[in-house]
Short mmCIF file of C-alpha atoms in Angstrom, two decimals:
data_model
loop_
_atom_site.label_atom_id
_atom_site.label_comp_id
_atom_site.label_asym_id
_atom_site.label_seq_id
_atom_site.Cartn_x
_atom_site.Cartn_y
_atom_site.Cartn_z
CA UNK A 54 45.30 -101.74 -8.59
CA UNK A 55 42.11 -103.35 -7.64
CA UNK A 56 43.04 -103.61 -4.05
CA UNK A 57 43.15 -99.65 -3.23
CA UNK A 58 39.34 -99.58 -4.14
CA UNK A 59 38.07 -100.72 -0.59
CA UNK A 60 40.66 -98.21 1.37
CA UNK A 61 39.49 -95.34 -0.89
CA UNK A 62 35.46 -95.61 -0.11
CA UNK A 63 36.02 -95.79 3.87
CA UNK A 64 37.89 -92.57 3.59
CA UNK A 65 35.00 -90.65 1.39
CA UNK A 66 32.59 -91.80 3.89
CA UNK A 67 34.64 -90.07 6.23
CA UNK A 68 34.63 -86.98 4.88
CA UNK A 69 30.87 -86.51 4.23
CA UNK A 70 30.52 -87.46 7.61
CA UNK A 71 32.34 -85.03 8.87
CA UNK A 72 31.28 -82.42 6.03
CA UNK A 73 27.62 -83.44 7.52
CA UNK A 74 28.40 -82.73 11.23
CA UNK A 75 30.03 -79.69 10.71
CA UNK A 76 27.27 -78.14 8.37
CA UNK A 77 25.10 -79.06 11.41
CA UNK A 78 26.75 -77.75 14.08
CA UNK A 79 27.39 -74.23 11.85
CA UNK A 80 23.35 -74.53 11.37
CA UNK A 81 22.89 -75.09 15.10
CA UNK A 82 25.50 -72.11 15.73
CA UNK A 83 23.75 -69.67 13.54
CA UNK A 84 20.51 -70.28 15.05
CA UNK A 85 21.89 -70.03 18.08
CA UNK A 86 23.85 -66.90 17.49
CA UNK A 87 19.66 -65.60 15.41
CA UNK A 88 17.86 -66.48 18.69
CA UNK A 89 20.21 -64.98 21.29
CA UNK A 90 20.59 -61.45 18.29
CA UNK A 91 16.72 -61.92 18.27
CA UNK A 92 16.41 -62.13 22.13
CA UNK A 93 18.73 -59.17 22.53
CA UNK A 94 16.59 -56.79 19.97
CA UNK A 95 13.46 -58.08 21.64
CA UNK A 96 14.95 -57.00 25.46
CA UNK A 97 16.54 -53.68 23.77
CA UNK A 98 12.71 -53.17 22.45
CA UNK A 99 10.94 -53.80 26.05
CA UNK A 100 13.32 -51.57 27.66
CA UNK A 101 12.45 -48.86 25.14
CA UNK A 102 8.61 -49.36 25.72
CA UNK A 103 9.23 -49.04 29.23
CA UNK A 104 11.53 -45.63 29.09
CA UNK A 105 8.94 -44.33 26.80
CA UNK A 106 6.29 -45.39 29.09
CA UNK A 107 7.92 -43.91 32.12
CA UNK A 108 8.40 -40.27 29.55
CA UNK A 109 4.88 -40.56 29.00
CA UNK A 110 3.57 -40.23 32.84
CA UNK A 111 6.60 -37.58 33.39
CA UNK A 112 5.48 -36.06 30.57
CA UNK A 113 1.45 -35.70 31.55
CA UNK A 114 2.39 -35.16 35.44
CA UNK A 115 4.50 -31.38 34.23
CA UNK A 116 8.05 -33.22 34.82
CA UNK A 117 9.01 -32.41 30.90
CA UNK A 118 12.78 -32.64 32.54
CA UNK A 119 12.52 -35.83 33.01
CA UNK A 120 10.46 -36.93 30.22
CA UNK A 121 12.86 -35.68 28.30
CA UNK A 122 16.01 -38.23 29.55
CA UNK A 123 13.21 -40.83 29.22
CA UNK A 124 12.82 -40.12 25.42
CA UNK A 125 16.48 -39.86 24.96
CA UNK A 126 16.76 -43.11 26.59
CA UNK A 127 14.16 -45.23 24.71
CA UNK A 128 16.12 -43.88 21.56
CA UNK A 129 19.22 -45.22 22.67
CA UNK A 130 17.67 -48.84 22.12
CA UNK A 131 15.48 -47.69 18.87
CA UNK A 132 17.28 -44.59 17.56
CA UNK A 133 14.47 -44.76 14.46
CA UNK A 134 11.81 -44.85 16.27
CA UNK A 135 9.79 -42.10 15.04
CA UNK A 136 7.42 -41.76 18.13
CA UNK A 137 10.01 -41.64 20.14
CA UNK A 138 11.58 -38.63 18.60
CA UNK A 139 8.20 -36.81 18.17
CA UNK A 140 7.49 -36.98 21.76
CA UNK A 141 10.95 -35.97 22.83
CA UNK A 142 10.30 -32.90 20.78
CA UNK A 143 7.03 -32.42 22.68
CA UNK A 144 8.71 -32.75 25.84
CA UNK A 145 11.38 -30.34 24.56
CA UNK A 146 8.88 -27.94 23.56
CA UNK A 147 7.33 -28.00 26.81
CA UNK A 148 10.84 -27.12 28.79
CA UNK A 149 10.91 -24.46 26.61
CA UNK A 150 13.84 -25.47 24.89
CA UNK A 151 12.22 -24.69 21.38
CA UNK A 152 15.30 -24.85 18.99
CA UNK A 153 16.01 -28.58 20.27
CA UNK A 154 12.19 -29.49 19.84
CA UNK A 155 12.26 -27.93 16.41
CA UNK A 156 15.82 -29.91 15.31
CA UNK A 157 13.97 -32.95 15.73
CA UNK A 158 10.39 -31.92 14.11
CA UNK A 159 12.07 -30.91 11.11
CA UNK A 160 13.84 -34.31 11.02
CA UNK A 161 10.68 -35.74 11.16
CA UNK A 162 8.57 -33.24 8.57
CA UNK A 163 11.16 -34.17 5.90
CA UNK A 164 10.52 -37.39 6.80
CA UNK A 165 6.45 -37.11 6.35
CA UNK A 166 5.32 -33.84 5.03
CA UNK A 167 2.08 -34.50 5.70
CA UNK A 168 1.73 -35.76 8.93
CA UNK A 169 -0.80 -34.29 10.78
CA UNK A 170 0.79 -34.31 14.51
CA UNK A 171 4.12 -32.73 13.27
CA UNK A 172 2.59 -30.00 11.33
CA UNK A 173 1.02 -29.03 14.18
CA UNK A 174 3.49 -29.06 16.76
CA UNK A 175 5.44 -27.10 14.07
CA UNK A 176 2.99 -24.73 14.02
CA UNK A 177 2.86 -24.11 17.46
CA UNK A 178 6.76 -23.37 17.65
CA UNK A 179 6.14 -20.63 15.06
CA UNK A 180 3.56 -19.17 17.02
CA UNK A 181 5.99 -18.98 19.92
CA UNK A 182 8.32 -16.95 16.74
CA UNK A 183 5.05 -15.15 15.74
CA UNK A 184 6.10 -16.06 12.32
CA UNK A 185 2.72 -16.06 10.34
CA UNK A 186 4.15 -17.15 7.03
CA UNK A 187 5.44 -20.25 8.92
CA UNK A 188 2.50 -20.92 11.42
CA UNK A 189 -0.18 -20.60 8.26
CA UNK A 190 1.94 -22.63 6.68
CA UNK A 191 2.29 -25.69 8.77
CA UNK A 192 -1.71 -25.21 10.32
CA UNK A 193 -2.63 -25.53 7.01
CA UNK A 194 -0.46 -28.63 6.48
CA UNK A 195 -2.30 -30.19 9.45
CA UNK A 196 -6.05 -29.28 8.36
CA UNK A 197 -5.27 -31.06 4.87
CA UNK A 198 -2.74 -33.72 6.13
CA UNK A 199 -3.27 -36.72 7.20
CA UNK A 200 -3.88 -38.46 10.82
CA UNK A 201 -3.34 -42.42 11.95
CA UNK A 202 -7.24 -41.49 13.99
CA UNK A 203 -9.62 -39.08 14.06
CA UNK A 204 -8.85 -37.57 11.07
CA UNK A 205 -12.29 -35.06 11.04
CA UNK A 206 -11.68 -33.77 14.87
CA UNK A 207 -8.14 -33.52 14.82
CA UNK A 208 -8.44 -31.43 11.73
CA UNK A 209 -11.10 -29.47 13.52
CA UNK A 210 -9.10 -28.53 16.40
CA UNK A 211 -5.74 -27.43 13.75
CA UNK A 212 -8.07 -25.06 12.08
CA UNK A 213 -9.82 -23.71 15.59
CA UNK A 214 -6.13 -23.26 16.76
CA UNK A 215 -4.77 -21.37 13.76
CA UNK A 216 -8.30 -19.24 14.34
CA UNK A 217 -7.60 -18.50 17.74
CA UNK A 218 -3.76 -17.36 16.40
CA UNK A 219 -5.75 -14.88 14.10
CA UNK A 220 -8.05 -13.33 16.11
CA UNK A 221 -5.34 -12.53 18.93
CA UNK A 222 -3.38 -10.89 16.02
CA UNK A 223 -6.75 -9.35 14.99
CA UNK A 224 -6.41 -10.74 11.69
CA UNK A 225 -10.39 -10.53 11.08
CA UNK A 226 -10.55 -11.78 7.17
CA UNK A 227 -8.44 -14.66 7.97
CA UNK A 228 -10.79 -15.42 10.49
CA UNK A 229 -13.66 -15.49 8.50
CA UNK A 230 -12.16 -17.39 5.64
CA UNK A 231 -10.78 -20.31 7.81
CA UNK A 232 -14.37 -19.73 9.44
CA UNK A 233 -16.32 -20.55 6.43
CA UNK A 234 -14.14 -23.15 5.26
CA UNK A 235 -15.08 -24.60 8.39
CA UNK A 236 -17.98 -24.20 8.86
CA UNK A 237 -18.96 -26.39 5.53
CA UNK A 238 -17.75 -29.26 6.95
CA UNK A 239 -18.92 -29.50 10.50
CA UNK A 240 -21.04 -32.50 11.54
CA UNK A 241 -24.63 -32.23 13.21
CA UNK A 242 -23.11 -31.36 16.86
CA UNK A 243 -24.80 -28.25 18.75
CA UNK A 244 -21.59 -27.76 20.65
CA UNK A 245 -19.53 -26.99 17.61
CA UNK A 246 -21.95 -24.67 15.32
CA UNK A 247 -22.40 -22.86 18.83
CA UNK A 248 -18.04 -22.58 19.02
CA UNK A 249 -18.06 -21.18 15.06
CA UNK A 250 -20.76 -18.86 15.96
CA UNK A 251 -19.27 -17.40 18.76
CA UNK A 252 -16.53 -16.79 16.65
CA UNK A 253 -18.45 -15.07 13.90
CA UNK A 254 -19.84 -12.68 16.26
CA UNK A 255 -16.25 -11.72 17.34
CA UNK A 256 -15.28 -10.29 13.89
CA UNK A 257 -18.86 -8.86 14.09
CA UNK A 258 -19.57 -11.13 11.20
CA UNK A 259 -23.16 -11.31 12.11
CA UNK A 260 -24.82 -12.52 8.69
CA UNK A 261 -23.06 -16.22 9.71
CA UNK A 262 -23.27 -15.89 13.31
CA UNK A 263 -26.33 -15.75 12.96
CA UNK A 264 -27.09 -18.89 10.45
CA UNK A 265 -24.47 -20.90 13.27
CA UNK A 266 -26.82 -19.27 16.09
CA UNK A 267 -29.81 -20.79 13.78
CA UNK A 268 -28.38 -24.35 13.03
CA UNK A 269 -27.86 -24.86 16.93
CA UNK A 270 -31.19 -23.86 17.70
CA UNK A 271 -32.29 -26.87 15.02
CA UNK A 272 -30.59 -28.86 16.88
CA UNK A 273 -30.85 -28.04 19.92
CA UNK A 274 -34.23 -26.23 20.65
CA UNK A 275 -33.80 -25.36 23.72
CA UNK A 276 -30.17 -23.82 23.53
CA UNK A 277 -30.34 -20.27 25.63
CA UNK A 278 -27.26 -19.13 24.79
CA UNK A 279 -28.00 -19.63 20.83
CA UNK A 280 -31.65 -17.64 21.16
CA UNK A 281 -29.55 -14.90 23.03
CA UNK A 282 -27.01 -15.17 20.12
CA UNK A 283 -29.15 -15.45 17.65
CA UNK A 284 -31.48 -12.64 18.81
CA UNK A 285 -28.17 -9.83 19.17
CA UNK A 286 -27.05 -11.02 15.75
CA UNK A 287 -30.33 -10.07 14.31
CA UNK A 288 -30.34 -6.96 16.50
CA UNK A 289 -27.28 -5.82 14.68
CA UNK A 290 -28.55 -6.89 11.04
CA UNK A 291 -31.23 -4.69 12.17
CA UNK A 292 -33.97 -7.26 11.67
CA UNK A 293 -35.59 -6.03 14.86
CA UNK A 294 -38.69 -8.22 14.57
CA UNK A 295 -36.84 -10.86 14.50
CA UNK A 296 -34.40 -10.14 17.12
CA UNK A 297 -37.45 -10.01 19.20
CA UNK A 298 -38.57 -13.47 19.26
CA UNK A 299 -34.79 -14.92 19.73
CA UNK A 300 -34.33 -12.20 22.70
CA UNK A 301 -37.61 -12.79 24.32
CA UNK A 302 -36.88 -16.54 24.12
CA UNK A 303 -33.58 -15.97 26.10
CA UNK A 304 -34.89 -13.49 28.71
CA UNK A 305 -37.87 -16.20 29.63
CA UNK A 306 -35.29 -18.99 30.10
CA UNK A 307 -32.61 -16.64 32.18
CA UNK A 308 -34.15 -13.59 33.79
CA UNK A 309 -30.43 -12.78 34.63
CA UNK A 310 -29.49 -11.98 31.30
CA UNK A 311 -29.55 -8.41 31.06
CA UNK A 312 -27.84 -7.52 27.84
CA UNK A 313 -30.56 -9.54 25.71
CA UNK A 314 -33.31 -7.80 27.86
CA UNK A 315 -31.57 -4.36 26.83
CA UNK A 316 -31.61 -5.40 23.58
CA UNK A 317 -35.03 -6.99 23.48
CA UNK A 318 -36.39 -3.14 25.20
CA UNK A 319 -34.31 -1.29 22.16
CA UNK A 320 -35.80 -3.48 19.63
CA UNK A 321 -39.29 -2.96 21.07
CA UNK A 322 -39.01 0.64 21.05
CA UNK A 323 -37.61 0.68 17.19
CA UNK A 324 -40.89 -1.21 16.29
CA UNK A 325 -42.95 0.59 18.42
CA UNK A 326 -45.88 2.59 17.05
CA UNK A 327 -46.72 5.50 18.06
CA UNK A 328 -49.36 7.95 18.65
CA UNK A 329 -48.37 12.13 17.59
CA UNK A 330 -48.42 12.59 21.15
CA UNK A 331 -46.74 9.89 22.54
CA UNK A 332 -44.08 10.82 19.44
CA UNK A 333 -43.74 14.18 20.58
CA UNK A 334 -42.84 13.35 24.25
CA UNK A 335 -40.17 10.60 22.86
CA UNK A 336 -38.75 13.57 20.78
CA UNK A 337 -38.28 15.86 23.70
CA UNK A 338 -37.00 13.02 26.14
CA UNK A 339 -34.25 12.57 23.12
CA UNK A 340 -33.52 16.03 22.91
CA UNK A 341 -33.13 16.49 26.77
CA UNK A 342 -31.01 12.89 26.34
CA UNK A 343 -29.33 13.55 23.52
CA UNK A 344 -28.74 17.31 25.24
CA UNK A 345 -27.25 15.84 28.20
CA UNK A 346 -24.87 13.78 26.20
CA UNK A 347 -23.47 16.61 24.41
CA UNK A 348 -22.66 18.81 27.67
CA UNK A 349 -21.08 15.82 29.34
CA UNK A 350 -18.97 15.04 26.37
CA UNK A 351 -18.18 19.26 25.75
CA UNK A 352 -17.42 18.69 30.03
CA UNK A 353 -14.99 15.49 29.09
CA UNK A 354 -13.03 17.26 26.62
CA UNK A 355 -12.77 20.26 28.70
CA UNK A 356 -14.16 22.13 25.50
CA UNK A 357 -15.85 25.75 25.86
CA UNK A 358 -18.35 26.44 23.19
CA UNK A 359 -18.90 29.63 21.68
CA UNK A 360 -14.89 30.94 22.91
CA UNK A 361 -12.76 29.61 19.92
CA UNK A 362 -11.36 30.92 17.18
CA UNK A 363 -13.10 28.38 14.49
CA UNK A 364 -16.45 26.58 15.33
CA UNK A 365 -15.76 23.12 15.20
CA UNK A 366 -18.45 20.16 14.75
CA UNK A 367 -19.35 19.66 18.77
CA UNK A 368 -19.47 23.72 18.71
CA UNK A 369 -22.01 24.19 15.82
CA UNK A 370 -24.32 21.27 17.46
CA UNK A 371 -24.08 23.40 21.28
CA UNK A 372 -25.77 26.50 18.50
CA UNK A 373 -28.20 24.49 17.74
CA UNK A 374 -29.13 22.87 20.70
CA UNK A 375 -29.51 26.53 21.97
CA UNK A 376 -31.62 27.33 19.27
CA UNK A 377 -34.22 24.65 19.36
CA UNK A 378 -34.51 24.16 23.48
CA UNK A 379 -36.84 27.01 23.15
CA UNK A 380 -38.92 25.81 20.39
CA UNK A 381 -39.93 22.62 21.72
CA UNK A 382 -42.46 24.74 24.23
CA UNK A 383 -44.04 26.47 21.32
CA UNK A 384 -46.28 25.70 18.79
CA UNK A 385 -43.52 24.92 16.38
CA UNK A 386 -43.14 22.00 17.85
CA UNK A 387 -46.23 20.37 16.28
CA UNK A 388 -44.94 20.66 13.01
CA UNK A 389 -43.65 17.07 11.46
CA UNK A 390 -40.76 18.90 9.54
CA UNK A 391 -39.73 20.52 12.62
CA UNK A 392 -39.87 17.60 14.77
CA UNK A 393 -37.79 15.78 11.74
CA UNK A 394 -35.21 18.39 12.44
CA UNK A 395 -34.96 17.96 15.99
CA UNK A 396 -34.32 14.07 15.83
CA UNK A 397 -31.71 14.81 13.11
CA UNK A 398 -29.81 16.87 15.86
CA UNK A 399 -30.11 14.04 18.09
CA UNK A 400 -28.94 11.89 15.83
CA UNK A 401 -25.93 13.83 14.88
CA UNK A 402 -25.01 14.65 18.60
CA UNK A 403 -24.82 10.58 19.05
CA UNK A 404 -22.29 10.38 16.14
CA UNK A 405 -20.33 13.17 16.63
CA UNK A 406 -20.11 11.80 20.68
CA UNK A 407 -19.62 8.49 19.96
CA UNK A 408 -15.84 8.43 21.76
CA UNK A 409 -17.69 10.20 24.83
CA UNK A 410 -19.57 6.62 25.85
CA UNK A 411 -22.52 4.74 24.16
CA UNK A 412 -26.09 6.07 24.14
CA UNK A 413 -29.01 3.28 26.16
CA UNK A 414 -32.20 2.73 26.05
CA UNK A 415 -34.52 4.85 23.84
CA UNK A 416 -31.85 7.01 23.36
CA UNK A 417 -30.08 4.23 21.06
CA UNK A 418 -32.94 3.25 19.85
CA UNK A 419 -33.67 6.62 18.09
CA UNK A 420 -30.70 6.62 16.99
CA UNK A 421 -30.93 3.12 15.47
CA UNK A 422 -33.51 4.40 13.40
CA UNK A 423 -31.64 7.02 12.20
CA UNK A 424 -28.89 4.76 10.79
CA UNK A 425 -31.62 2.80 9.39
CA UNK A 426 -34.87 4.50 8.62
CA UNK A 427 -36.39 3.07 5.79
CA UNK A 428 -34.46 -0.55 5.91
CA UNK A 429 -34.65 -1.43 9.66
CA UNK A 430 -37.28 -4.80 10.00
CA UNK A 431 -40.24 -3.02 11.31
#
């Protein structure tokens, strides 16, 4: 019995020895087999980067065809990546093939809902649909989502983009609600209260135009095309005085500009003040004006007064042009009431005309004052 003990211990040595070895060599193996798996994923990786990089310049140089096997590629090696996808959709977009680009941007939205860069791209597919459910929708999703950089501008530009969707669909209080929601926010830059202005004044929103036209000008003193802004949105208020000083601030610094200097000459005239005699030769040059406008328009529509069956509106105001022509050699003519009368027929000739072309000079300007006699800034 006793002499089995030393053949027994040789034999356990043995087998931790060889338990050892081969727990080291399955070690070894496994971080053999980690670095070459790890190796692999890093080479699958760079050749990703460098398909994506080679979509990217196809992409920028107009070759969206090729981009798009680029794209495809690089997800062959990282089929998760989530750039990749988004800028195969871009490149999609961009060959037009729109249901493809819009697979993938949905994959992505229900991904993140709020991302910024997919909303918008989103957006601008449904613009291609002219679905305005879908493209408020998702523009909105971009102004109030959120961005990896430049969270302010990029915002910014979703909401100028969804504007510029509205105005082409002449959508003019959408405009001036995304407008003002805007226009809250917007940092100290001359450049961008000058954009929202311009904007205001093409839904003829002229009260905020014309605080946009302002803030530039604070900012920027010496801004012409704010003065000239600035000075027609007053003009249209009908803050005359006012549009003065902004219009004669534009003329000085560009003679060229000759809508502000038509403007600037109306205004001038509404403020004017005049002497009885100097008011009585402005009354007859608006008749004869005013006259002259109403035969070209009767001319136009190939109308002949006095020969149909019912007097309509342009037919009464050819009576009564007849009847005062001769009054305004007599001594009727000095009478304030009568004079009253004769610039109310000039002032209903320009309305009832208006489709036949749009009265200039001191011809608007009467008529200006007509519209506005006891508010207009004097």
């Amino acid at each position: 019995m006793d002499t089995a003990e030393p053949t027994s211990k040789p034999t356990a040595q043995r087998e931790a020895l060889v338990s050892l070895v081969l727990s080291v060599i399955a070690v070894a193996a496994f971080a053999a087999v980690l670095g070459l798996t790890t190796r692999f994923h890093s080479w699958q990786a760079s050749l990703a980067e460098t398909m994506r990089g080679r979509g990217e310049r196809d992409l920028q140089t107009g070759r969206a065809g090729r981009a798009i096997e680029d794209f495809r590629s690089a997800l062959a090696f990282d089929r998760d990546n989530s750039v990749y996808q988004f800028r195969l959709a871009q490149a999609l977009e961009a060959e037009g093939r729109f249901d493809e680009a819009e697979s993938y941007l949905i994959n992505l939205w229900e991904r993140q809902p709020q991302n910024g860069m997919v909303n918008v791209q989103l957006a601008r597919l449904a613009v291609h649909r002219d679905a305005m459910s879908q493209t408020l929708r998702y523009y909105h999703n971009a102004i109030y989502g959120i961005w990896d950089s430049q969270p302010d501008e990029n915002r910014r530009a979703a909401r100028l983009e969804l504007v510029e969707f509205l105005l082409q669909r002449n959508a003019r209080a959408q405009v001036q609600s995304e407008l003002i929601a805007m226009q809250a926010g917007l940092p100290p830059d001359p450049w961008l209260h000058l954009k929202v202005a311009e904007l205001f004044r093409k839904i003829d929103d002229y009260e905020n135009g014309f605080a946009q036209f302002r803030q530039v000008l604070q900012l920027d003193h010496g801004n012409v095309e704010a003065a000239a802004g600035a000075g027609e949105a007053a003009f249209e208020l009908g803050r005359y005085r006012t549009a003065v000083r902004y219009l004669e601030s534009a003329v000085a610094a560009n003679r060229k500009d000759e809508v502000s200097r038509n403007k600037l000459n109306t205004a001038n005239l509404v403020l004017a003040s005049v002497s009885m005699e100097e008011r009585k030769r402005r009354v007859q040059n608006a008749f004869r004006a005013a006259s002259a406008h109403l035969n070209d328009c009767i001319e136009a529509r190939g109308e002949s007064p006095g020969h149909g069956a019912a007097e309509n509106s342009i037919e009464k105001l050819h009576n009564r042009q007849t009847d005062l022509g001769p009054k305004l050699r007599g001594r009727t003519f000095n009478d304030p009431d009568f004079q009253e009368s004769v610039m109310d027929f000039v002032f209903e000739v320009e309305e009832q005309t208006a489709d036949c072309g749009s009265p200039t000079g001191l011809d608007q300007a009467l008529v200006l004052i007509g519209r506005n006699r006891e508010g207009a800034e004097r």
